Amino acid sequence: MIPGDNSTAENSQKGVAMGGRILILGAGFGGLEAATRLRAALDESYEITIVDRNDFFNFGFTKFDLMFGRRAPEDCKESLSALEDQGIRFLQATIESIDPEGKQVVTSEGSLAADHLVVALGADIAPEETPGFLESGGHHFYSFAAAEWLWPLIDEFQSGQILIAIFDKPYKCPPAPYEAAFQLDDFYRDRGIRQDVGIDILIPGPIPLPISETVSAGIEKLLTEKKIGLHKKHKVAEVDYRAKQAVVANGTRFPYDLFLGVPIHRPPAVVLDSQLGEQGWIRVDPATMRTSFDGVWAMGDVVQIPIGEYAVPKAGAFAEDAAATVAADILRSIHGQGEVGPFQAQGACYFEFGEGKVAQIAANFLGGPTPDLALEGPTLEFRADKEEFERSRIEKWFGK
């Protein structure tokens, strides 16, 4: 994912001697980018702490590498303890409660207080909310462990029907289900058994990416070329795991031999249990990414920013883009001056197509009167861009 850059945070002067405590909840794209920017702009009198329940970071697209056996799990992880060498304190802990008024956080490792609090906890998945899904195996590619577990199933699959279903919106990385389908197609073509493997996708909406008819048309064209079935307005109501059939809302049944679901996504429970979650997903001012609580910001998948009847998609590129705005606004609040570029939800998503090719969906959702999206590729050249993106973030965030 490639973010836009909409701040001048790097140009802010170094922190003054009085110091302060900056607490960032969540070590994803947004949290890491904000911490890195703030550390570069503030002196050591400012303590910057990131809290995450995991001890490692991984790029979302590496889940497909696990799913298709292209990388070993240890090759997809970056240890968050490496942040300590960058002057950023890391605490592995489960967040148990958030008090946005007092900027107090209770974790499994104790309580923390902040002068500036950033909530970047992402979205949780709720596979149990779709009847029969867990009983069917609960197979999906939206967690590190789940993607790893899929590899033996995909490797051993010789013939039959693979069914991918998007249960509901919103969900992280909107192109991912189609990306999975294209890579399944390529995988079984390479093995010479594609003619024995059916691949179909069930989606709840009228087009693949409802916010863009143009990009959706491009995706549909590519799906047709690869003989991947797309069934629109087919929202799965339950998975009949005994009969091995997905049942859509109108009663139509789709048989499967391997079922892959895109689980329902929900705000983290700790957010819903706080004042921040009174409307579900956290609401912010896109100009600053501030919440309604003084000294509290939120960004990434945990927020909802409406765009007409839609919302800014949940994707790493936009979390990283938002981090520029968050960091700049925190620096302005510390120094009493400085420019803050509003969050534009600008960036691009790399889209694995198979055959060694990568496509790119470039987007700017808030920078103009209407969202602007474009599908480029797939080409072999974009693969180098994707690899450079991963390398550069590892270097920037972890000093490697």
CSV table of C-alpha atoms in Angstrom, one decimal:
chain,number,residue,atom,x,y,z
A,1,MET,CA,0.0,0.0,0.0
A,2,ILE,CA,1.4,3.4,-0.9
A,3,PRO,CA,0.2,6.4,1.2
A,4,GLY,CA,-0.1,10.0,0.2
A,5,ASP,CA,2.0,12.5,2.1
A,6,ASN,CA,-0.1,15.4,3.4
A,7,SER,CA,1.9,16.9,6.3
A,8,THR,CA,5.0,18.9,7.1
A,9,ALA,CA,5.7,17.1,10.3
A,10,GLU,CA,9.3,16.5,9.4
A,11,ASN,CA,9.9,20.2,9.2
A,12,SER,CA,8.6,20.9,12.8
A,13,GLN,CA,11.3,22.0,15.3
A,14,LYS,CA,12.6,19.6,17.9
A,15,GLY,CA,10.6,19.1,21.1
A,16,VAL,CA,11.1,21.6,23.9
A,17,ALA,CA,12.6,20.5,27.2
A,18,MET,CA,9.3,20.1,29.2
A,19,GLY,CA,8.6,16.8,27.4
A,20,GLY,CA,5.4,14.7,27.4
A,21,ARG,CA,3.9,11.3,27.0
A,22,ILE,CA,2.6,10.2,23.6
A,23,LEU,CA,0.7,6.9,23.7
A,24,ILE,CA,-0.2,5.0,20.5
A,25,LEU,CA,-2.6,2.1,20.7
A,26,GLY,CA,-1.9,-0.3,17.8
A,27,ALA,CA,1.2,-1.1,15.8
A,28,GLY,CA,-0.2,-1.2,12.3
A,29,PHE,CA,0.6,1.0,9.4
A,30,GLY,CA,-0.8,4.1,11.1
A,31,GLY,CA,0.7,3.5,14.5
A,32,LEU,CA,4.2,2.8,13.2
A,33,GLU,CA,4.1,5.7,10.8
A,34,ALA,CA,2.9,8.2,13.4
A,35,ALA,CA,5.5,7.0,16.0
A,36,THR,CA,8.3,7.2,13.5
A,37,ARG,CA,7.4,10.8,12.4
A,38,LEU,CA,7.0,12.0,16.0
A,39,ARG,CA,10.2,10.4,17.1
A,40,ALA,CA,12.1,12.2,14.3
A,41,ALA,CA,10.6,15.5,15.3
A,42,LEU,CA,10.8,15.4,19.1
A,43,ASP,CA,13.7,15.2,21.5
A,44,GLU,CA,14.1,12.5,24.1
A,45,SER,CA,12.2,14.4,26.8
A,46,TYR,CA,9.1,13.1,24.9
A,47,GLU,CA,8.3,9.5,25.6
A,48,ILE,CA,6.6,7.7,22.7
A,49,THR,CA,5.0,4.4,23.5
A,50,ILE,CA,3.3,1.9,21.2
A,51,VAL,CA,1.1,-0.8,22.7
A,52,ASP,CA,0.0,-3.9,20.7
A,53,ARG,CA,-1.2,-7.3,21.6
A,54,ASN,CA,1.1,-8.9,19.1
A,55,ASP,CA,4.9,-9.0,19.3
A,56,PHE,CA,5.4,-8.6,15.5
A,57,PHE,CA,4.2,-6.6,12.6
A,58,ASN,CA,3.4,-8.0,9.2
A,59,PHE,CA,2.3,-6.4,5.9
A,60,GLY,CA,-1.2,-7.5,5.0
A,61,PHE,CA,-0.2,-8.7,1.6
A,62,THR,CA,2.2,-11.2,3.1
A,63,LYS,CA,-0.8,-13.2,4.2
A,64,PHE,CA,-1.1,-14.3,0.6
A,65,ASP,CA,2.5,-15.4,0.6
A,66,LEU,CA,1.6,-17.6,3.6
A,67,MET,CA,-1.6,-18.8,2.0
A,68,PHE,CA,0.3,-20.0,-1.1
A,69,GLY,CA,3.4,-21.3,0.5
A,70,ARG,CA,5.7,-18.7,-1.0
A,71,ARG,CA,7.2,-17.6,2.3
A,72,ALA,CA,7.8,-19.1,5.7
A,73,PRO,CA,6.0,-17.5,8.6
A,74,GLU,CA,9.2,-16.1,10.2
A,75,ASP,CA,10.0,-14.4,6.9
A,76,CYS,CA,6.8,-12.4,7.1
A,77,LYS,CA,7.3,-11.0,10.6
A,78,GLU,CA,9.1,-7.8,11.9
A,79,SER,CA,9.7,-7.9,15.6
A,80,LEU,CA,8.2,-4.9,17.3
A,81,SER,CA,10.9,-5.0,19.9
A,82,ALA,CA,13.1,-3.5,17.2
A,83,LEU,CA,11.3,-0.2,17.8
A,84,GLU,CA,13.3,0.2,21.1
A,85,ASP,CA,16.4,0.8,19.0
A,86,GLN,CA,14.5,3.6,17.2
A,87,GLY,CA,13.8,5.4,20.5
A,88,ILE,CA,10.2,4.2,20.6
A,89,ARG,CA,9.1,2.2,23.7
A,90,PHE,CA,7.1,-1.0,22.8
A,91,LEU,CA,4.7,-2.7,25.2
A,92,GLN,CA,3.2,-6.0,24.3
A,93,ALA,CA,-0.2,-6.0,26.1
A,94,THR,CA,-3.9,-6.4,25.7
A,95,ILE,CA,-5.8,-3.2,26.0
A,96,GLU,CA,-8.6,-3.7,28.6
A,97,SER,CA,-10.1,-0.2,28.8
A,98,ILE,CA,-9.8,3.3,27.4
A,99,ASP,CA,-10.8,6.5,29.2
A,100,PRO,CA,-10.6,9.2,26.5
A,101,GLU,CA,-11.6,12.0,28.9
A,102,GLY,CA,-8.7,11.3,31.2
A,103,LYS,CA,-6.4,9.9,28.5
A,104,GLN,CA,-5.9,6.8,30.7
A,105,VAL,CA,-5.5,3.2,29.4
A,106,VAL,CA,-5.7,0.0,31.3
A,107,THR,CA,-3.7,-2.9,29.8
A,108,SER,CA,-2.9,-6.5,30.9
A,109,GLU,CA,0.5,-5.2,31.9
A,110,GLY,CA,-0.8,-2.2,33.9
A,111,SER,CA,-2.2,1.3,33.5
A,112,LEU,CA,-0.8,4.0,31.3
A,113,ALA,CA,-1.5,7.7,31.2
A,114,ALA,CA,-0.9,10.0,28.2
A,115,ASP,CA,-0.7,13.7,27.3
A,116,HIS,CA,-1.5,12.8,23.7
A,117,LEU,CA,-3.4,9.6,22.9
A,118,VAL,CA,-3.7,8.0,19.5
A,119,VAL,CA,-6.1,5.1,18.9
A,120,ALA,CA,-5.1,3.0,15.9
A,121,LEU,CA,-6.5,-0.4,17.0
A,122,GLY,CA,-7.8,-1.5,13.6
A,123,ALA,CA,-10.9,-3.7,13.0
A,124,ASP,CA,-11.6,-7.0,14.6
A,125,ILE,CA,-13.2,-9.9,12.7
A,126,ALA,CA,-16.3,-11.7,13.9
A,127,PRO,CA,-16.5,-15.1,12.1
A,128,GLU,CA,-19.0,-16.4,14.6
A,129,GLU,CA,-21.6,-13.9,13.4
A,130,THR,CA,-22.2,-15.8,10.2
A,131,PRO,CA,-24.2,-19.0,11.0
A,132,GLY,CA,-22.3,-22.1,10.1
A,133,PHE,CA,-19.1,-20.4,9.0
A,134,LEU,CA,-17.0,-21.6,11.9
A,135,GLU,CA,-18.5,-25.1,11.6
A,136,SER,CA,-17.5,-25.2,7.9
A,137,GLY,CA,-13.9,-24.7,9.0
A,138,GLY,CA,-14.0,-20.9,9.3
A,139,HIS,CA,-11.4,-20.5,6.6
A,140,HIS,CA,-10.3,-17.0,5.7
A,141,PHE,CA,-7.2,-14.9,5.0
A,142,TYR,CA,-7.7,-12.0,7.3
A,143,SER,CA,-5.3,-13.1,10.1
A,144,PHE,CA,-1.7,-14.3,10.0
A,145,ALA,CA,-2.7,-17.7,11.6
A,146,ALA,CA,-5.7,-18.2,9.3
A,147,ALA,CA,-3.6,-17.6,6.2
A,148,GLU,CA,-0.9,-20.0,7.4
A,149,TRP,CA,-3.5,-22.7,8.0
A,150,LEU,CA,-4.9,-22.4,4.5
A,151,TRP,CA,-1.7,-23.4,2.7
A,152,PRO,CA,-2.0,-27.2,3.3
A,153,LEU,CA,-5.6,-27.1,2.2
A,154,ILE,CA,-4.8,-25.2,-1.0
A,155,ASP,CA,-1.7,-27.4,-1.7
A,156,GLU,CA,-3.7,-30.6,-1.4
A,157,PHE,CA,-6.7,-29.5,-3.3
A,158,GLN,CA,-6.9,-31.3,-6.6
A,159,SER,CA,-10.4,-30.8,-8.0
A,160,GLY,CA,-13.8,-29.4,-7.0
A,161,GLN,CA,-15.4,-26.0,-6.2
A,162,ILE,CA,-13.7,-23.2,-4.3
A,163,LEU,CA,-16.2,-20.6,-3.2
A,164,ILE,CA,-15.2,-17.1,-1.8
A,165,ALA,CA,-17.9,-15.1,-0.1
A,166,ILE,CA,-17.9,-11.5,1.2
A,167,PHE,CA,-20.3,-11.6,4.1
A,168,ASP,CA,-20.8,-7.8,4.5
A,169,LYS,CA,-19.1,-4.4,4.3
A,170,PRO,CA,-17.0,-2.8,5.6
A,171,TYR,CA,-14.0,-5.1,5.5
A,172,LYS,CA,-10.3,-4.6,5.3
A,173,CYS,CA,-8.5,-4.2,2.0
A,174,PRO,CA,-11.5,-4.3,-0.4
A,175,PRO,CA,-9.6,-5.8,-3.4
A,176,ALA,CA,-8.3,-8.8,-1.3
A,177,PRO,CA,-11.1,-11.3,-2.1
A,178,TYR,CA,-10.6,-10.8,-5.8
A,179,GLU,CA,-6.8,-10.9,-5.3
A,180,ALA,CA,-7.2,-14.3,-3.7
A,181,ALA,CA,-9.3,-15.5,-6.6
A,182,PHE,CA,-6.7,-14.4,-9.2
A,183,GLN,CA,-3.9,-16.1,-7.3
A,184,LEU,CA,-5.9,-19.3,-6.9
A,185,ASP,CA,-6.5,-19.3,-10.6
A,186,ASP,CA,-2.8,-18.9,-11.3
A,187,PHE,CA,-1.8,-21.5,-8.7
A,188,TYR,CA,-3.9,-24.2,-10.2
A,189,ARG,CA,-3.0,-23.2,-13.8
A,190,ASP,CA,0.6,-23.7,-12.9
A,191,ARG,CA,-0.2,-27.2,-11.6
A,192,GLY,CA,-2.1,-28.0,-14.8
A,193,ILE,CA,-5.4,-28.7,-13.0
A,194,ARG,CA,-7.3,-25.4,-13.4
A,195,GLN,CA,-9.9,-27.1,-15.6
A,196,ASP,CA,-10.7,-29.3,-12.6
A,197,VAL,CA,-11.1,-26.4,-10.2
A,198,GLY,CA,-14.0,-24.0,-10.1
A,199,ILE,CA,-13.6,-20.6,-8.6
A,200,ASP,CA,-16.6,-18.4,-7.8
A,201,ILE,CA,-17.1,-15.3,-5.7
A,202,LEU,CA,-20.3,-14.2,-3.9
A,203,ILE,CA,-20.6,-10.5,-3.1
A,204,PRO,CA,-23.4,-8.7,-1.3
A,205,GLY,CA,-23.3,-5.6,-3.5
A,206,PRO,CA,-24.0,-4.8,-7.2
A,207,ILE,CA,-20.3,-4.4,-8.2
A,208,PRO,CA,-17.0,-5.4,-6.8
A,209,LEU,CA,-16.0,-2.0,-5.4
A,210,PRO,CA,-19.2,0.0,-4.9
A,211,ILE,CA,-17.4,3.3,-4.6
A,212,SER,CA,-16.0,3.0,-8.2
A,213,GLU,CA,-17.9,1.7,-11.2
A,214,THR,CA,-14.8,2.2,-13.4
A,215,VAL,CA,-12.4,0.2,-11.3
A,216,SER,CA,-15.2,-2.4,-10.7
A,217,ALA,CA,-15.6,-2.8,-14.4
A,218,GLY,CA,-11.9,-3.4,-14.8
A,219,ILE,CA,-11.9,-6.1,-12.1
A,220,GLU,CA,-15.0,-7.8,-13.7
A,221,LYS,CA,-13.2,-7.9,-17.0
A,222,LEU,CA,-10.2,-9.6,-15.5
A,223,LEU,CA,-12.4,-12.1,-13.7
A,224,THR,CA,-14.2,-13.0,-16.9
A,225,GLU,CA,-10.9,-13.5,-18.7
A,226,LYS,CA,-9.8,-15.9,-16.0
A,227,LYS,CA,-13.2,-17.7,-16.0
A,228,ILE,CA,-13.8,-16.8,-12.3
A,229,GLY,CA,-17.5,-16.6,-11.6
A,230,LEU,CA,-18.8,-13.4,-9.9
A,231,HIS,CA,-22.3,-13.5,-8.4
A,232,LYS,CA,-23.5,-10.0,-7.5
A,233,LYS,CA,-26.2,-9.2,-4.9
A,234,HIS,CA,-25.6,-12.6,-3.3
A,235,LYS,CA,-25.2,-11.9,0.4
A,236,VAL,CA,-24.6,-15.1,2.3
A,237,ALA,CA,-27.1,-15.7,5.1
A,238,GLU,CA,-25.6,-18.9,6.4
A,239,VAL,CA,-23.2,-21.7,5.6
A,240,ASP,CA,-24.8,-25.1,5.6
A,241,TYR,CA,-21.7,-27.0,6.6
A,242,ARG,CA,-23.4,-30.4,6.6
A,243,ALA,CA,-24.5,-30.1,3.0
A,244,LYS,CA,-21.4,-28.0,2.1
A,245,GLN,CA,-23.4,-25.2,0.6
A,246,ALA,CA,-23.5,-21.5,1.0
A,247,VAL,CA,-27.0,-20.2,1.4
A,248,VAL,CA,-27.7,-16.6,0.2
A,249,ALA,CA,-30.5,-14.4,1.4
A,250,ASN,CA,-32.9,-15.4,-1.4
A,251,GLY,CA,-32.5,-19.0,-0.5
A,252,THR,CA,-30.2,-19.9,-3.5
A,253,ARG,CA,-27.6,-22.5,-2.6
A,254,PHE,CA,-24.0,-22.7,-3.9
A,255,PRO,CA,-22.2,-26.0,-3.3
A,256,TYR,CA,-18.5,-25.9,-2.4
A,257,ASP,CA,-15.6,-28.2,-1.6
A,258,LEU,CA,-13.5,-25.4,-0.1
A,259,PHE,CA,-15.2,-22.4,1.4
A,260,LEU,CA,-13.3,-19.1,2.0
A,261,GLY,CA,-15.2,-16.3,3.8
A,262,VAL,CA,-14.5,-12.7,4.3
A,263,PRO,CA,-15.6,-12.4,8.0
A,264,ILE,CA,-17.8,-9.6,9.3
A,265,HIS,CA,-15.7,-6.8,10.7
A,266,ARG,CA,-16.5,-5.0,13.9
A,267,PRO,CA,-14.8,-2.2,16.0
A,268,PRO,CA,-12.7,-3.7,18.8
A,269,ALA,CA,-14.7,-4.5,21.9
A,270,VAL,CA,-12.5,-2.2,24.0
A,271,VAL,CA,-13.5,0.7,21.7
A,272,LEU,CA,-17.2,-0.2,21.8
A,273,ASP,CA,-17.0,-0.3,25.6
A,274,SER,CA,-15.5,3.2,25.8
A,275,GLN,CA,-17.0,6.6,25.1
A,276,LEU,CA,-15.1,6.6,21.8
A,277,GLY,CA,-17.3,3.8,20.5
A,278,GLU,CA,-20.7,5.3,21.2
A,279,GLN,CA,-21.4,5.3,17.4
A,280,GLY,CA,-19.6,2.1,16.7
A,281,TRP,CA,-16.6,3.0,14.5
A,282,ILE,CA,-14.8,6.1,15.9
A,283,ARG,CA,-15.7,9.4,14.3
A,284,VAL,CA,-13.0,12.0,13.7
A,285,ASP,CA,-12.5,15.3,12.0
A,286,PRO,CA,-10.6,14.5,8.7
A,287,ALA,CA,-8.9,17.9,8.9
A,288,THR,CA,-6.9,16.8,12.0
A,289,MET,CA,-8.0,13.2,12.8
A,290,ARG,CA,-9.0,14.5,16.2
A,291,THR,CA,-11.9,12.8,18.1
A,292,SER,CA,-14.4,14.7,20.1
A,293,PHE,CA,-12.1,14.3,23.2
A,294,ASP,CA,-9.3,16.8,23.8
A,295,GLY,CA,-5.8,15.4,23.1
A,296,VAL,CA,-7.2,12.2,21.5
A,297,TRP,CA,-6.8,11.2,17.9
A,298,ALA,CA,-7.9,8.1,16.0
A,299,MET,CA,-7.0,6.7,12.6
A,300,GLY,CA,-7.0,3.6,10.4
A,301,ASP,CA,-9.5,0.9,10.3
A,302,VAL,CA,-11.0,1.8,13.6
A,303,VAL,CA,-12.5,5.0,12.3
A,304,GLN,CA,-15.3,5.7,9.9
A,305,ILE,CA,-15.2,8.7,7.6
A,306,PRO,CA,-18.4,9.0,5.4
A,307,ILE,CA,-18.2,9.7,1.7
A,308,GLY,CA,-21.9,10.1,0.7
A,309,GLU,CA,-23.5,6.7,1.2
A,310,TYR,CA,-20.1,5.1,1.4
A,311,ALA,CA,-17.0,5.5,3.7
A,312,VAL,CA,-13.2,5.7,3.3
A,313,PRO,CA,-12.1,2.1,2.8
A,314,LYS,CA,-10.2,0.2,5.5
A,315,ALA,CA,-6.7,-0.2,4.1
A,316,GLY,CA,-3.1,0.3,5.3
A,317,ALA,CA,-2.4,3.0,2.7
A,318,PHE,CA,-5.0,5.2,4.2
A,319,ALA,CA,-3.9,4.5,7.8
A,320,GLU,CA,-0.4,5.5,6.8
A,321,ASP,CA,-1.7,8.6,5.1
A,322,ALA,CA,-3.7,9.5,8.1
A,323,ALA,CA,-0.7,9.2,10.3
A,324,ALA,CA,0.9,12.1,8.6
A,325,THR,CA,-2.0,14.3,9.6
A,326,VAL,CA,-2.1,12.9,13.2
A,327,ALA,CA,1.6,13.5,13.7
A,328,ALA,CA,1.5,17.0,12.3
A,329,ASP,CA,-1.4,17.9,14.5
A,330,ILE,CA,0.2,16.5,17.6
A,331,LEU,CA,3.3,18.6,16.9
A,332,ARG,CA,1.1,21.6,16.4
A,333,SER,CA,-0.5,21.0,19.7
A,334,ILE,CA,2.9,20.7,21.4
A,335,HIS,CA,4.5,23.8,19.7
A,336,GLY,CA,1.4,25.9,19.3
A,337,GLN,CA,2.2,26.3,15.6
A,338,GLY,CA,2.8,24.4,12.4
A,339,GLU,CA,0.9,23.3,9.3
A,340,VAL,CA,-1.4,20.3,9.2
A,341,GLY,CA,-2.5,18.9,5.9
A,342,PRO,CA,-5.9,17.4,6.1
A,343,PHE,CA,-6.4,13.7,5.6
A,344,GLN,CA,-7.2,13.0,2.0
A,345,ALA,CA,-7.4,9.2,2.1
A,346,GLN,CA,-4.8,9.1,-0.7
A,347,GLY,CA,-2.7,6.1,-1.6
A,348,ALA,CA,-2.6,3.0,-3.7
A,349,CYS,CA,-3.1,-0.7,-3.2
A,350,TYR,CA,-1.0,-3.4,-4.9
A,351,PHE,CA,-3.1,-6.1,-6.4
A,352,GLU,CA,-1.6,-9.5,-7.0
A,353,PHE,CA,-2.9,-11.0,-10.2
A,354,GLY,CA,-0.8,-14.1,-10.8
A,355,GLU,CA,1.6,-14.8,-13.7
A,356,GLY,CA,4.1,-12.7,-11.7
A,357,LYS,CA,2.1,-9.6,-12.5
A,358,VAL,CA,0.8,-6.9,-10.1
A,359,ALA,CA,-1.9,-4.3,-10.6
A,360,GLN,CA,-2.3,-1.1,-8.7
A,361,ILE,CA,-5.4,0.7,-7.6
A,362,ALA,CA,-4.6,4.4,-7.0
A,363,ALA,CA,-7.1,6.4,-5.0
A,364,ASN,CA,-7.8,9.8,-3.6
A,365,PHE,CA,-11.0,9.8,-1.7
A,366,LEU,CA,-11.2,13.1,0.0
A,367,GLY,CA,-8.9,15.4,-2.0
A,368,GLY,CA,-11.5,16.4,-4.6
A,369,PRO,CA,-15.2,16.8,-5.1
A,370,THR,CA,-15.7,13.1,-5.7
A,371,PRO,CA,-13.5,10.0,-5.0
A,372,ASP,CA,-10.9,9.4,-7.7
A,373,LEU,CA,-9.8,5.8,-8.3
A,374,ALA,CA,-7.9,4.2,-11.2
A,375,LEU,CA,-6.9,0.6,-11.9
A,376,GLU,CA,-3.4,0.3,-13.6
A,377,GLY,CA,-1.9,-2.9,-14.8
A,378,PRO,CA,-1.5,-5.7,-14.1
A,379,THR,CA,2.2,-5.6,-15.2
A,380,LEU,CA,5.5,-7.2,-14.3
A,381,GLU,CA,6.9,-3.7,-13.5
A,382,PHE,CA,4.6,-3.1,-10.6
A,383,ARG,CA,6.1,-6.1,-8.8
A,384,ALA,CA,9.3,-4.2,-8.3
A,385,ASP,CA,7.4,-1.2,-6.9
A,386,LYS,CA,5.6,-3.5,-4.4
A,387,GLU,CA,8.9,-5.0,-3.3
A,388,GLU,CA,10.4,-1.6,-2.9
A,389,PHE,CA,7.4,-0.5,-0.9
A,390,GLU,CA,7.9,-3.3,1.6
A,391,ARG,CA,11.7,-2.8,1.8
A,392,SER,CA,11.4,1.0,2.4
A,393,ARG,CA,8.9,0.7,5.2
A,394,ILE,CA,10.9,-1.9,7.0
A,395,GLU,CA,13.9,0.4,6.8
A,396,LYS,CA,12.0,3.5,7.9
A,397,TRP,CA,10.1,1.9,10.8
A,398,PHE,CA,12.5,-0.7,12.0
A,399,GLY,CA,15.9,0.7,10.9
A,400,LYS,CA,16.8,-2.4,8.9
